[in-house]
mmCIF file of C-alpha atoms and ligand atoms in Angstrom:
data_model
loop_
_atom_site.group_PDB
_atom_site.id
_atom_site.type_symbol
_atom_site.label_atom_id
_atom_site.label_comp_id
_atom_site.label_asym_id
_atom_site.label_seq_id
_atom_site.Cartn_x
_atom_site.Cartn_y
_atom_site.Cartn_z
ATOM 1 C CA MET A 261 -13.254 -14.681 12.265
ATOM 2 C CA LYS A 262 -9.484 -15.202 12.385
ATOM 3 C CA ALA A 263 -7.447 -11.944 12.368
ATOM 4 C CA ARG A 264 -6.798 -10.805 8.818
ATOM 5 C CA PHE A 265 -4.239 -8.540 7.210
ATOM 6 C CA ILE A 266 -5.580 -5.999 4.701
ATOM 7 C CA THR A 267 -3.430 -3.632 2.668
ATOM 8 C CA LEU A 268 -4.311 -0.616 0.563
ATOM 9 C CA GLU A 269 -2.295 0.361 -2.492
ATOM 10 C CA GLY A 270 -2.415 2.926 -5.261
ATOM 11 C CA SER A 271 -0.294 5.585 -6.871
ATOM 12 C CA GLU A 272 -0.309 9.331 -6.349
ATOM 13 C CA GLY A 273 -3.807 10.839 -5.924
ATOM 14 C CA ALA A 274 -5.540 7.442 -5.956
ATOM 15 C CA GLY A 275 -7.711 8.439 -2.972
ATOM 16 C CA LYS A 276 -6.240 6.230 -0.265
ATOM 17 C CA SER A 277 -7.435 8.495 2.567
ATOM 18 C CA SER A 278 -11.116 8.140 1.617
ATOM 19 C CA ALA A 279 -10.634 4.425 0.921
ATOM 20 C CA MET A 280 -9.124 3.910 4.372
ATOM 21 C CA LYS A 281 -12.230 5.515 5.882
ATOM 22 C CA THR A 282 -14.497 3.149 3.941
ATOM 23 C CA ILE A 283 -12.464 0.123 5.073
ATOM 24 C CA THR A 284 -12.497 1.098 8.757
ATOM 25 C CA GLU A 285 -16.223 1.947 8.684
ATOM 26 C CA THR A 286 -16.877 -1.490 7.216
ATOM 27 C CA LEU A 287 -14.822 -3.212 9.929
ATOM 28 C CA ASP A 288 -16.578 -1.120 12.604
ATOM 29 C CA GLY A 289 -19.891 -2.311 11.168
ATOM 30 C CA TRP A 290 -18.724 -5.917 11.510
ATOM 31 C CA GLY A 291 -17.655 -5.299 15.130
ATOM 32 C CA ILE A 292 -14.062 -6.266 14.383
ATOM 33 C CA SER A 293 -11.067 -5.261 16.507
ATOM 34 C CA TYR A 294 -8.330 -3.804 14.289
ATOM 35 C CA ILE A 295 -5.392 -1.429 14.053
ATOM 36 C CA THR A 296 -4.573 0.893 11.168
ATOM 37 C CA THR A 297 -0.999 1.555 10.211
ATOM 38 C CA ARG A 298 1.067 2.760 7.255
ATOM 39 C CA GLU A 299 4.264 2.365 5.257
ATOM 40 C CA PRO A 300 6.829 3.646 5.120
ATOM 41 C CA GLY A 301 6.471 4.020 8.888
ATOM 42 C CA GLY A 302 3.936 2.567 11.292
ATOM 43 C CA GLU A 303 6.455 2.188 14.143
ATOM 44 C CA PRO A 304 8.677 4.830 15.824
ATOM 45 C CA THR A 305 11.993 3.829 14.211
ATOM 46 C CA ALA A 306 10.297 3.160 10.879
ATOM 47 C CA GLU A 307 8.724 6.645 11.069
ATOM 48 C CA LYS A 308 12.246 8.138 11.396
ATOM 49 C CA MET A 309 13.186 6.234 8.236
ATOM 50 C CA ARG A 310 10.031 7.612 6.561
ATOM 51 C CA ASP A 311 11.328 11.144 7.170
ATOM 52 C CA LEU A 312 14.660 10.241 5.557
ATOM 53 C CA LEU A 313 12.863 8.588 2.638
ATOM 54 C CA LEU A 314 10.456 11.413 1.899
ATOM 55 C CA TYR A 315 12.422 14.517 2.817
ATOM 56 C CA SER A 316 16.097 13.843 2.001
ATOM 57 C CA ASP A 317 17.207 16.077 -0.872
ATOM 58 C CA HIS A 318 18.499 13.101 -2.815
ATOM 59 C CA LEU A 319 18.773 9.342 -2.213
ATOM 60 C CA ASP A 320 20.461 6.749 -4.372
ATOM 61 C CA ALA A 321 17.887 4.184 -5.617
ATOM 62 C CA HIS A 322 19.570 1.411 -3.607
ATOM 63 C CA THR A 323 19.516 3.483 -0.419
ATOM 64 C CA GLU A 324 15.814 4.129 -1.006
ATOM 65 C CA LEU A 325 15.201 0.420 -1.565
ATOM 66 C CA LEU A 326 17.078 -0.687 1.560
ATOM 67 C CA LEU A 327 15.465 1.956 3.764
ATOM 68 C CA MET A 328 11.995 0.911 2.540
ATOM 69 C CA PHE A 329 12.702 -2.689 3.497
ATOM 70 C CA ALA A 330 14.516 -1.795 6.732
ATOM 71 C CA SER A 331 11.515 0.250 7.860
ATOM 72 C CA ARG A 332 9.188 -2.596 6.744
ATOM 73 C CA ASN A 333 11.155 -5.070 8.849
ATOM 74 C CA GLU A 334 10.692 -2.968 11.999
ATOM 75 C CA HIS A 335 7.005 -2.563 11.146
ATOM 76 C CA VAL A 336 6.389 -6.277 10.551
ATOM 77 C CA VAL A 337 8.318 -7.469 13.596
ATOM 78 C CA LYS A 338 7.129 -4.880 16.117
ATOM 79 C CA VAL A 339 3.594 -4.015 14.971
ATOM 80 C CA ILE A 340 1.993 -6.267 12.347
ATOM 81 C CA ARG A 341 2.921 -9.733 13.643
ATOM 82 C CA PRO A 342 2.146 -8.939 17.313
ATOM 83 C CA ALA A 343 -1.253 -7.442 16.408
ATOM 84 C CA LEU A 344 -2.245 -10.434 14.270
ATOM 85 C CA ALA A 345 -1.034 -12.817 16.989
ATOM 86 C CA ALA A 346 -3.236 -10.966 19.495
ATOM 87 C CA GLY A 347 -6.246 -11.486 17.234
ATOM 88 C CA GLN A 348 -6.454 -7.950 15.861
ATOM 89 C CA TRP A 349 -6.974 -7.278 12.186
ATOM 90 C CA VAL A 350 -4.345 -5.058 10.599
ATOM 91 C CA VAL A 351 -5.102 -2.490 7.895
ATOM 92 C CA SER A 352 -1.956 -1.029 6.367
ATOM 93 C CA ASP A 353 -1.878 1.980 4.054
ATOM 94 C CA ARG A 354 0.724 0.501 1.635
ATOM 95 C CA PHE A 355 2.910 -2.577 2.080
ATOM 96 C CA VAL A 356 5.305 -4.666 -0.001
ATOM 97 C CA ASP A 357 3.400 -4.291 -3.308
ATOM 98 C CA ALA A 358 4.391 -0.605 -3.166
ATOM 99 C CA SER A 359 8.054 -1.638 -3.322
ATOM 100 C CA PHE A 360 7.409 -3.777 -6.395
ATOM 101 C CA ALA A 361 5.620 -0.794 -7.967
ATOM 102 C CA TYR A 362 7.827 2.162 -6.929
ATOM 103 C CA GLN A 363 11.282 0.634 -6.482
ATOM 104 C CA GLY A 364 10.669 -2.063 -9.131
ATOM 105 C CA GLY A 365 8.592 -0.253 -11.761
ATOM 106 C CA GLY A 366 9.667 3.285 -10.920
ATOM 107 C CA ARG A 367 13.379 2.852 -10.150
ATOM 108 C CA GLY A 368 14.090 -0.307 -12.159
ATOM 109 C CA VAL A 369 15.134 -2.617 -9.296
ATOM 110 C CA ASP A 370 14.881 -6.241 -10.515
ATOM 111 C CA ASN A 371 12.246 -8.667 -9.245
ATOM 112 C CA GLU A 372 14.794 -11.139 -7.910
ATOM 113 C CA THR A 373 16.256 -8.539 -5.531
ATOM 114 C CA LEU A 374 12.792 -7.412 -4.455
ATOM 115 C CA SER A 375 11.673 -11.002 -3.842
ATOM 116 C CA PHE A 376 14.803 -11.710 -1.801
ATOM 117 C CA LEU A 377 14.139 -8.686 0.432
ATOM 118 C CA GLU A 378 10.463 -9.605 0.643
ATOM 119 C CA ARG A 379 11.321 -13.113 1.884
ATOM 120 C CA MET A 380 13.747 -11.667 4.433
ATOM 121 C CA THR A 381 11.382 -9.063 5.915
ATOM 122 C CA VAL A 382 7.801 -10.122 5.178
ATOM 123 C CA GLY A 383 8.172 -13.897 5.071
ATOM 124 C CA ASP A 384 4.807 -15.524 5.663
ATOM 125 C CA THR A 385 3.233 -12.294 6.918
ATOM 126 C CA GLN A 386 1.527 -11.739 3.582
ATOM 127 C CA PRO A 387 -1.687 -9.743 3.295
ATOM 128 C CA ASP A 388 -4.930 -11.726 3.015
ATOM 129 C CA LEU A 389 -6.545 -8.979 0.949
ATOM 130 C CA THR A 390 -5.083 -6.044 -0.967
ATOM 131 C CA LEU A 391 -7.268 -3.289 -2.368
ATOM 132 C CA TYR A 392 -5.443 -1.691 -5.266
ATOM 133 C CA LEU A 393 -6.846 1.705 -6.249
ATOM 134 C CA ASP A 394 -6.063 1.911 -9.936
ATOM 135 C CA VAL A 395 -6.007 5.520 -11.128
ATOM 136 C CA THR A 396 -4.504 6.822 -14.353
ATOM 137 C CA PRO A 397 -1.481 9.025 -13.636
ATOM 138 C CA GLU A 398 -3.149 12.006 -15.342
ATOM 139 C CA VAL A 399 -6.206 11.840 -13.062
ATOM 140 C CA GLY A 400 -4.135 11.076 -9.942
ATOM 141 C CA LEU A 401 -1.618 13.866 -10.513
ATOM 142 C CA GLU A 402 -4.423 16.349 -11.208
ATOM 143 C CA ARG A 403 -6.059 15.442 -7.875
ATOM 144 C CA ALA A 404 -2.761 15.697 -6.028
ATOM 145 C CA ALA A 405 -1.827 18.997 -7.689
ATOM 146 C CA ASN A 406 -3.476 21.012 -4.931
ATOM 147 C CA ARG A 407 -1.161 19.706 -2.214
ATOM 148 C CA SER A 408 0.759 22.531 -0.554
ATOM 149 C CA GLU A 409 4.123 20.763 -0.337
ATOM 150 C CA LYS A 410 5.268 17.775 -2.390
ATOM 151 C CA ASP A 411 7.656 15.199 -0.928
ATOM 152 C CA ARG A 412 10.721 13.851 -2.787
ATOM 153 C CA ILE A 413 8.825 11.015 -4.533
ATOM 154 C CA GLU A 414 5.762 13.104 -5.390
ATOM 155 C CA LYS A 415 8.032 15.464 -7.370
ATOM 156 C CA GLU A 416 8.696 12.751 -10.012
ATOM 157 C CA GLN A 417 7.431 13.141 -13.601
ATOM 158 C CA LEU A 418 4.519 11.503 -15.455
ATOM 159 C CA ALA A 419 6.627 8.632 -16.919
ATOM 160 C CA PHE A 420 7.585 7.531 -13.388
ATOM 161 C CA PHE A 421 3.910 7.255 -12.377
ATOM 162 C CA GLU A 422 3.060 5.446 -15.621
ATOM 163 C CA ALA A 423 5.711 2.833 -14.793
ATOM 164 C CA ILE A 424 4.256 2.497 -11.291
ATOM 165 C CA GLN A 425 0.730 1.945 -12.578
ATOM 166 C CA SER A 426 1.972 -0.679 -14.986
ATOM 167 C CA ALA A 427 3.952 -2.504 -12.245
ATOM 168 C CA TYR A 428 0.918 -2.478 -9.918
ATOM 169 C CA GLN A 429 -1.276 -3.855 -12.723
ATOM 170 C CA ASP A 430 1.255 -6.660 -13.386
ATOM 171 C CA ARG A 431 1.307 -7.503 -9.706
ATOM 172 C CA ALA A 432 -2.525 -7.595 -9.595
ATOM 173 C CA ARG A 433 -2.562 -9.928 -12.609
ATOM 174 C CA ASN A 434 -0.047 -12.217 -10.904
ATOM 175 C CA HIS A 435 -1.912 -12.310 -7.556
ATOM 176 C CA PRO A 436 -5.581 -12.348 -8.608
ATOM 177 C CA HIS A 437 -6.901 -13.989 -5.433
ATOM 178 C CA ARG A 438 -5.282 -11.512 -3.080
ATOM 179 C CA ILE A 439 -5.174 -8.229 -5.017
ATOM 180 C CA LYS A 440 -8.547 -6.752 -5.957
ATOM 181 C CA THR A 441 -8.445 -3.853 -8.369
ATOM 182 C CA ILE A 442 -10.729 -0.903 -7.709
ATOM 183 C CA ASP A 443 -11.392 1.559 -10.534
ATOM 184 C CA ALA A 444 -10.234 4.703 -8.736
ATOM 185 C CA ASN A 445 -10.890 7.029 -11.684
ATOM 186 C CA GLN A 446 -14.529 7.008 -10.595
ATOM 187 C CA GLY A 447 -16.065 9.436 -8.093
ATOM 188 C CA ILE A 448 -15.596 9.044 -4.324
ATOM 189 C CA ASP A 449 -19.023 7.381 -3.786
ATOM 190 C CA GLN A 450 -18.544 4.834 -6.590
ATOM 191 C CA VAL A 451 -15.055 3.977 -5.291
ATOM 192 C CA ALA A 452 -16.503 3.483 -1.798
ATOM 193 C CA SER A 453 -19.191 1.132 -3.060
ATOM 194 C CA GLN A 454 -16.633 -0.957 -5.009
ATOM 195 C CA ILE A 455 -14.565 -1.282 -1.816
ATOM 196 C CA LYS A 456 -17.598 -2.297 0.264
ATOM 197 C CA HIS A 457 -18.509 -4.911 -2.340
ATOM 198 C CA VAL A 458 -14.996 -6.435 -2.330
ATOM 199 C CA MET A 459 -14.892 -6.482 1.471
ATOM 200 C CA GLN A 460 -18.306 -8.116 1.764
ATOM 201 C CA LYS A 461 -17.232 -10.835 -0.657
ATOM 202 C CA PHE A 462 -13.984 -11.326 1.272
ATOM 203 C CA LYS A 463 -15.944 -11.710 4.519
ATOM 204 C CA GLU A 464 -18.319 -14.255 2.996
ATOM 205 C CA GLU A 465 -15.394 -16.290 1.645
ATOM 206 C CA HIS A 466 -13.447 -16.201 4.939
ATOM 207 C CA ASP A 467 -16.190 -16.423 7.576
ATOM 208 C CA GLU A 468 -15.433 -19.301 9.907
HETATM 209 N N1 LIG B 620 6.671 4.231 -1.215
HETATM 210 C C1 LIG B 620 7.616 3.550 -1.967
HETATM 211 O O1 LIG B 620 8.226 4.129 -2.872
HETATM 212 N N2 LIG B 620 7.863 2.230 -1.702
HETATM 213 C C2 LIG B 620 7.248 1.561 -0.706
HETATM 214 O O2 LIG B 620 7.528 0.374 -0.486
HETATM 215 C C3 LIG B 620 6.269 2.276 0.072
HETATM 216 C C4 LIG B 620 6.007 3.596 -0.220
HETATM 217 C C5 LIG B 620 5.561 1.571 1.184
HETATM 218 C C6 LIG B 620 4.638 7.886 0.663
HETATM 219 O O3 LIG B 620 3.481 7.090 0.663
HETATM 220 C C7 LIG B 620 5.498 7.566 -0.523
HETATM 221 O O4 LIG B 620 6.252 6.370 -0.290
HETATM 222 C C8 LIG B 620 4.690 7.322 -1.781
HETATM 223 C C9 LIG B 620 5.127 5.937 -2.245
HETATM 224 C C10 LIG B 620 6.398 5.659 -1.512
HETATM 225 N N3 LIG B 620 5.103 8.309 -2.732
HETATM 226 N N4 LIG B 620 4.450 8.794 -3.635
HETATM 227 N N5 LIG B 620 3.959 9.327 -4.480
HETATM 228 P P1 LIG B 620 2.115 7.636 1.243
HETATM 229 O O5 LIG B 620 1.121 6.557 1.003
HETATM 230 O O6 LIG B 620 2.318 8.072 2.640
HETATM 231 O O7 LIG B 620 1.788 8.966 0.418
HETATM 232 P P2 LIG B 620 0.977 9.238 -0.905
HETATM 233 O O8 LIG B 620 1.228 8.265 -1.990
HETATM 234 O O9 LIG B 620 1.302 10.626 -1.254
HETATM 235 O O10 LIG B 620 -0.538 8.968 -0.531
HETATM 236 P P3 LIG B 620 -1.647 9.868 0.173
HETATM 237 O O11 LIG B 620 -1.409 11.309 0.003
HETATM 238 O O12 LIG B 620 -1.785 9.401 1.579
HETATM 239 O O13 LIG B 620 -2.956 9.388 -0.556
HETATM 240 P P4 LIG B 620 -3.460 9.637 -2.037
HETATM 241 O O14 LIG B 620 -4.227 8.469 -2.436
HETATM 242 O O15 LIG B 620 -2.338 10.041 -2.946
HETATM 243 O O16 LIG B 620 -4.320 10.929 -1.913
HETATM 244 P P5 LIG B 620 -5.642 11.340 -1.086
HETATM 245 O O17 LIG B 620 -5.252 12.437 -0.124
HETATM 246 O O18 LIG B 620 -6.390 10.216 -0.563
HETATM 247 O O19 LIG B 620 -6.461 12.008 -2.283
HETATM 248 C C11 LIG B 620 -5.917 13.096 -3.036
HETATM 249 C C12 LIG B 620 -7.023 14.149 -3.339
HETATM 250 O O20 LIG B 620 -7.969 13.589 -4.259
HETATM 251 C C13 LIG B 620 -7.822 14.608 -2.138
HETATM 252 O O21 LIG B 620 -8.077 15.967 -2.284
HETATM 253 C C14 LIG B 620 -9.105 13.800 -2.236
HETATM 254 O O22 LIG B 620 -10.214 14.462 -1.652
HETATM 255 C C15 LIG B 620 -9.282 13.696 -3.733
HETATM 256 N N6 LIG B 620 -9.988 12.442 -4.148
HETATM 257 C C16 LIG B 620 -9.803 11.224 -3.594
HETATM 258 N N7 LIG B 620 -10.579 10.311 -4.230
HETATM 259 C C17 LIG B 620 -11.237 10.976 -5.201
HETATM 260 C C18 LIG B 620 -12.187 10.576 -6.203
HETATM 261 N N8 LIG B 620 -12.578 9.297 -6.320
HETATM 262 N N9 LIG B 620 -12.647 11.520 -7.051
HETATM 263 C C19 LIG B 620 -12.218 12.795 -6.937
HETATM 264 N N10 LIG B 620 -11.343 13.247 -6.011
HETATM 265 C C20 LIG B 620 -10.850 12.344 -5.157
#
Protein backbone atom coordinates (compact mmCIF):
# COMPACT_ATOMS: atom_id res chain seq x y z
CA MET A 1 0.00 0.00 0.00
CA LYS A 2 1.20 3.52 -0.82
CA ALA A 3 2.36 5.54 2.23
CA ARG A 4 -0.57 7.32 3.83
CA PHE A 5 -0.89 10.32 6.11
CA ILE A 6 -3.23 9.92 9.09
CA THR A 7 -4.07 12.67 11.56
CA LEU A 8 -5.81 12.58 14.92
CA GLU A 9 -7.88 15.50 16.19
CA GLY A 10 -10.07 16.34 19.14
CA SER A 11 -10.47 18.93 21.84
CA GLU A 12 -9.36 18.85 25.45
CA GLY A 13 -9.81 15.44 27.15
CA ALA A 14 -10.94 13.72 23.94
CA GLY A 15 -8.66 10.73 24.64
CA LYS A 16 -6.04 11.20 21.94
CA SER A 17 -3.38 9.22 23.84
CA SER A 18 -5.48 6.03 23.92
CA ALA A 19 -6.60 6.61 20.33
CA MET A 20 -2.99 6.93 19.19
CA LYS A 21 -2.28 3.54 20.78
CA THR A 22 -5.19 1.95 18.92
CA ILE A 23 -4.01 3.44 15.61
CA THR A 24 -0.41 2.25 16.02
CA GLU A 25 -1.50 -1.23 17.16
CA THR A 26 -3.65 -1.47 14.04
CA LEU A 27 -0.76 -0.44 11.78
CA ASP A 28 1.55 -2.90 13.57
CA GLY A 29 -1.03 -5.61 12.87
CA TRP A 30 -0.95 -4.71 9.18
CA GLY A 31 2.88 -4.84 9.16
CA ILE A 32 3.14 -1.22 8.04
CA SER A 33 6.22 0.96 8.48
CA TYR A 34 5.25 4.30 10.03
CA ILE A 35 6.34 7.22 12.18
CA THR A 36 4.28 8.98 14.84
CA THR A 37 4.61 12.69 15.35
CA ARG A 38 2.69 15.62 16.82
CA GLU A 39 1.75 19.28 16.49
CA PRO A 40 2.64 21.79 17.57
CA GLY A 41 6.11 20.25 17.40
CA GLY A 42 7.33 17.04 15.81
CA GLU A 43 10.72 18.51 14.81
CA PRO A 44 13.42 20.14 16.99
CA THR A 45 12.78 23.77 15.98
CA ALA A 46 9.02 23.22 15.96
CA GLU A 47 9.29 21.76 19.48
CA LYS A 48 10.95 25.03 20.63
CA MET A 49 7.96 26.88 19.16
CA ARG A 50 5.65 24.46 21.01
CA ASP A 51 7.21 25.59 24.30
CA LEU A 52 6.59 29.24 23.39
CA LEU A 53 3.02 28.43 22.34
CA LEU A 54 2.05 26.46 25.42
CA TYR A 55 4.04 28.11 28.19
CA SER A 56 4.31 31.83 27.36
CA ASP A 57 2.34 33.86 29.91
CA HIS A 58 0.43 35.63 27.17
CA LEU A 59 0.45 35.59 23.35
CA ASP A 60 -1.48 37.82 20.99
CA ALA A 61 -3.87 35.71 18.85
CA HIS A 62 -1.93 36.59 15.68
CA THR A 63 1.38 35.57 17.25
CA GLU A 64 -0.21 32.27 18.26
CA LEU A 65 -1.55 31.77 14.74
CA LEU A 66 1.78 32.52 13.03
CA LEU A 67 3.78 30.35 15.43
CA MET A 68 1.38 27.43 14.86
CA PHE A 69 1.89 27.70 11.11
CA ALA A 70 5.63 28.41 11.36
CA SER A 71 6.09 25.26 13.45
CA ARG A 72 3.85 23.34 10.99
CA ASN A 73 6.02 24.46 8.08
CA GLU A 74 9.17 23.07 9.72
CA HIS A 75 7.29 19.86 10.53
CA VAL A 76 5.92 19.37 7.01
CA VAL A 77 9.17 20.19 5.23
CA LYS A 78 11.59 18.33 7.49
CA VAL A 79 9.56 15.37 8.79
CA ILE A 80 6.23 14.63 7.09
CA ARG A 81 7.16 15.01 3.41
CA PRO A 82 10.48 13.12 3.70
CA ALA A 83 8.82 10.23 5.58
CA LEU A 84 6.01 9.90 3.03
CA ALA A 85 8.54 10.11 0.18
CA ALA A 86 10.50 7.27 1.79
CA GLY A 87 7.37 5.13 1.86
CA GLN A 88 6.61 5.47 5.56
CA TRP A 89 3.12 6.17 6.82
CA VAL A 90 2.83 9.22 9.04
CA VAL A 91 0.49 9.44 12.04
CA SER A 92 0.29 12.95 13.46
CA ASP A 93 -1.35 13.84 16.77
CA ARG A 94 -3.05 17.04 15.47
CA PHE A 95 -2.47 18.89 12.20
CA VAL A 96 -4.02 21.76 10.26
CA ASP A 97 -7.64 21.03 11.28
CA ALA A 98 -6.58 22.02 14.81
CA SER A 99 -5.76 25.51 13.53
CA PHE A 100 -9.19 25.83 11.94
CA ALA A 101 -10.72 24.71 15.25
CA TYR A 102 -8.57 26.55 17.84
CA GLN A 103 -7.33 29.64 15.99
CA GLY A 104 -10.45 29.84 13.78
CA GLY A 105 -13.26 28.76 16.12
CA GLY A 106 -11.54 29.60 19.40
CA ARG A 107 -9.74 32.86 18.57
CA GLY A 108 -11.92 34.09 15.70
CA VAL A 109 -9.31 34.10 12.91
CA ASP A 110 -11.13 34.16 9.54
CA ASN A 111 -11.17 31.19 7.17
CA GLU A 112 -9.54 33.11 4.33
CA THR A 113 -6.43 33.80 6.42
CA LEU A 114 -6.31 30.21 7.64
CA SER A 115 -6.69 28.86 4.10
CA PHE A 116 -3.92 31.15 2.85
CA LEU A 117 -1.53 29.89 5.55
CA GLU A 118 -2.63 26.31 4.90
CA ARG A 119 -1.79 26.64 1.19
CA MET A 120 1.59 28.16 2.04
CA THR A 121 2.68 25.51 4.57
CA VAL A 122 0.69 22.33 3.91
CA GLY A 123 0.08 22.61 0.18
CA ASP A 124 -0.69 19.20 -1.25
CA THR A 125 0.53 17.39 1.87
CA GLN A 126 -3.03 16.86 3.05
CA PRO A 127 -3.96 13.96 5.31
CA ASP A 128 -5.57 10.92 3.65
CA LEU A 129 -7.54 10.13 6.80
CA THR A 130 -8.39 12.20 9.86
CA LEU A 131 -9.92 10.65 12.96
CA TYR A 132 -11.79 13.35 14.83
CA LEU A 133 -12.58 12.42 18.43
CA ASP A 134 -15.75 14.35 19.13
CA VAL A 135 -16.25 14.88 22.86
CA THR A 136 -18.58 17.37 24.51
CA PRO A 137 -16.60 20.06 26.33
CA GLU A 138 -18.22 19.11 29.66
CA VAL A 139 -17.06 15.48 29.39
CA GLY A 140 -13.63 16.42 28.01
CA LEU A 141 -12.91 19.06 30.65
CA GLU A 142 -14.02 16.69 33.42
CA ARG A 143 -11.56 14.05 32.15
CA ALA A 144 -8.76 16.59 31.87
CA ALA A 145 -9.48 18.09 35.30
CA ASN A 146 -7.07 15.70 37.00
CA ARG A 147 -4.03 16.99 35.12
CA SER A 148 -1.41 18.35 37.51
CA GLU A 149 -0.45 21.42 35.47
CA LYS A 150 -2.51 23.08 32.74
CA ASP A 151 -0.83 24.81 29.80
CA ARG A 152 -1.84 28.27 28.51
CA ILE A 153 -4.54 26.96 26.13
CA GLU A 154 -5.95 24.39 28.55
CA LYS A 155 -6.70 27.23 31.00
CA GLU A 156 -9.41 28.64 28.67
CA GLN A 157 -13.10 28.60 29.69
CA LEU A 158 -16.02 26.39 28.58
CA ALA A 159 -17.21 28.78 25.81
CA PHE A 160 -13.79 28.53 24.12
CA PHE A 161 -14.04 24.72 23.98
CA GLU A 162 -17.64 24.90 22.75
CA ALA A 163 -16.47 27.08 19.84
CA ILE A 164 -13.71 24.57 19.10
CA GLN A 165 -16.10 21.63 19.03
CA SER A 166 -18.41 23.51 16.70
CA ALA A 167 -15.53 24.46 14.34
CA TYR A 168 -14.30 20.84 14.25
CA GLN A 169 -17.83 19.63 13.49
CA ASP A 170 -18.13 22.16 10.62
CA ARG A 171 -14.82 21.01 9.24
CA ALA A 172 -15.92 17.34 9.43
CA ARG A 173 -19.14 18.21 7.58
CA ASN A 174 -17.15 19.99 4.88
CA HIS A 175 -14.61 17.15 4.43
CA PRO A 176 -16.74 14.01 4.83
CA HIS A 177 -14.46 11.70 2.84
CA ARG A 178 -11.34 12.55 4.81
CA ILE A 179 -12.57 13.35 8.32
CA LYS A 180 -14.25 10.50 10.18
CA THR A 181 -15.99 11.44 13.39
CA ILE A 182 -15.59 9.15 16.38
CA ASP A 183 -18.03 9.49 19.28
CA ALA A 184 -15.46 10.09 22.02
CA ASN A 185 -18.04 10.47 24.81
CA GLN A 186 -18.16 6.68 24.91
CA GLY A 187 -15.89 4.49 27.05
CA ILE A 188 -12.28 3.71 26.06
CA ASP A 189 -13.12 0.25 24.60
CA GLN A 190 -16.02 1.54 22.48
CA VAL A 191 -13.86 4.40 21.17
CA ALA A 192 -11.13 1.90 20.27
CA SER A 193 -13.54 -0.30 18.35
CA GLN A 194 -14.92 2.69 16.38
CA ILE A 195 -11.34 3.62 15.42
CA LYS A 196 -10.51 0.05 14.35
CA HIS A 197 -13.67 -0.04 12.23
CA VAL A 198 -12.82 3.24 10.45
CA MET A 199 -9.24 2.12 9.83
CA GLN A 200 -10.30 -1.25 8.44
CA LYS A 201 -12.68 0.47 6.04
CA PHE A 202 -9.95 2.92 5.01
CA LYS A 203 -7.59 0.01 4.30
CA GLU A 204 -10.18 -1.82 2.21
CA GLU A 205 -10.87 1.33 0.18
CA HIS A 206 -7.17 2.12 -0.38
CA ASP A 207 -5.59 -1.32 -0.78
CA GLU A 208 -3.66 -1.43 -4.03
N1 LIG B 1 -3.24 23.68 19.11
C1 LIG B 1 -3.76 24.80 18.48
O1 LIG B 1 -4.32 25.68 19.14
N2 LIG B 1 -3.66 24.91 17.12
C2 LIG B 1 -3.03 23.99 16.36
O2 LIG B 1 -2.94 24.16 15.13
C3 LIG B 1 -2.49 22.84 17.02
C4 LIG B 1 -2.62 22.72 18.39
C5 LIG B 1 -1.79 21.79 16.21
C6 LIG B 1 -1.51 21.25 22.59
O3 LIG B 1 -2.00 20.13 21.89
C7 LIG B 1 -2.40 22.44 22.38
O4 LIG B 1 -2.15 23.04 21.11
C8 LIG B 1 -3.87 22.07 22.39
C9 LIG B 1 -4.40 22.59 21.07
C10 LIG B 1 -3.37 23.55 20.58
N3 LIG B 1 -4.47 22.79 23.48
N4 LIG B 1 -5.43 22.47 24.14
N5 LIG B 1 -6.29 22.29 24.83
P1 LIG B 1 -1.79 18.67 22.45
O5 LIG B 1 -2.51 17.78 21.50
O6 LIG B 1 -0.35 18.42 22.66
O7 LIG B 1 -2.44 18.66 23.91
P2 LIG B 1 -3.89 18.32 24.44
O8 LIG B 1 -4.99 18.88 23.63
O9 LIG B 1 -3.88 18.78 25.84
O10 LIG B 1 -4.06 16.76 24.24
P3 LIG B 1 -3.59 15.51 25.10
O11 LIG B 1 -3.44 15.82 26.53
O12 LIG B 1 -2.40 14.91 24.44
O13 LIG B 1 -4.76 14.49 24.84
P4 LIG B 1 -6.26 14.49 25.35
O14 LIG B 1 -7.07 13.86 24.32
O15 LIG B 1 -6.70 15.86 25.80
O16 LIG B 1 -6.20 13.67 26.67
P5 LIG B 1 -5.77 12.16 27.06
O17 LIG B 1 -4.56 12.25 27.96
O18 LIG B 1 -5.70 11.26 25.93
O19 LIG B 1 -7.03 11.79 27.96
C11 LIG B 1 -7.38 12.57 29.10
C12 LIG B 1 -7.84 11.65 30.27
O20 LIG B 1 -9.08 11.04 29.93
C13 LIG B 1 -6.88 10.52 30.61
O21 LIG B 1 -6.87 10.36 31.99
C14 LIG B 1 -7.51 9.32 29.92
O22 LIG B 1 -7.20 8.10 30.58
C15 LIG B 1 -8.98 9.63 30.06
N6 LIG B 1 -9.80 9.06 28.94
C16 LIG B 1 -9.43 9.02 27.64
N7 LIG B 1 -10.42 8.47 26.90
C17 LIG B 1 -11.42 8.17 27.75
C18 LIG B 1 -12.72 7.58 27.58
N8 LIG B 1 -13.17 7.22 26.37
N9 LIG B 1 -13.50 7.44 28.68
C19 LIG B 1 -13.05 7.85 29.88
N10 LIG B 1 -11.83 8.39 30.12
C20 LIG B 1 -11.03 8.56 29.06
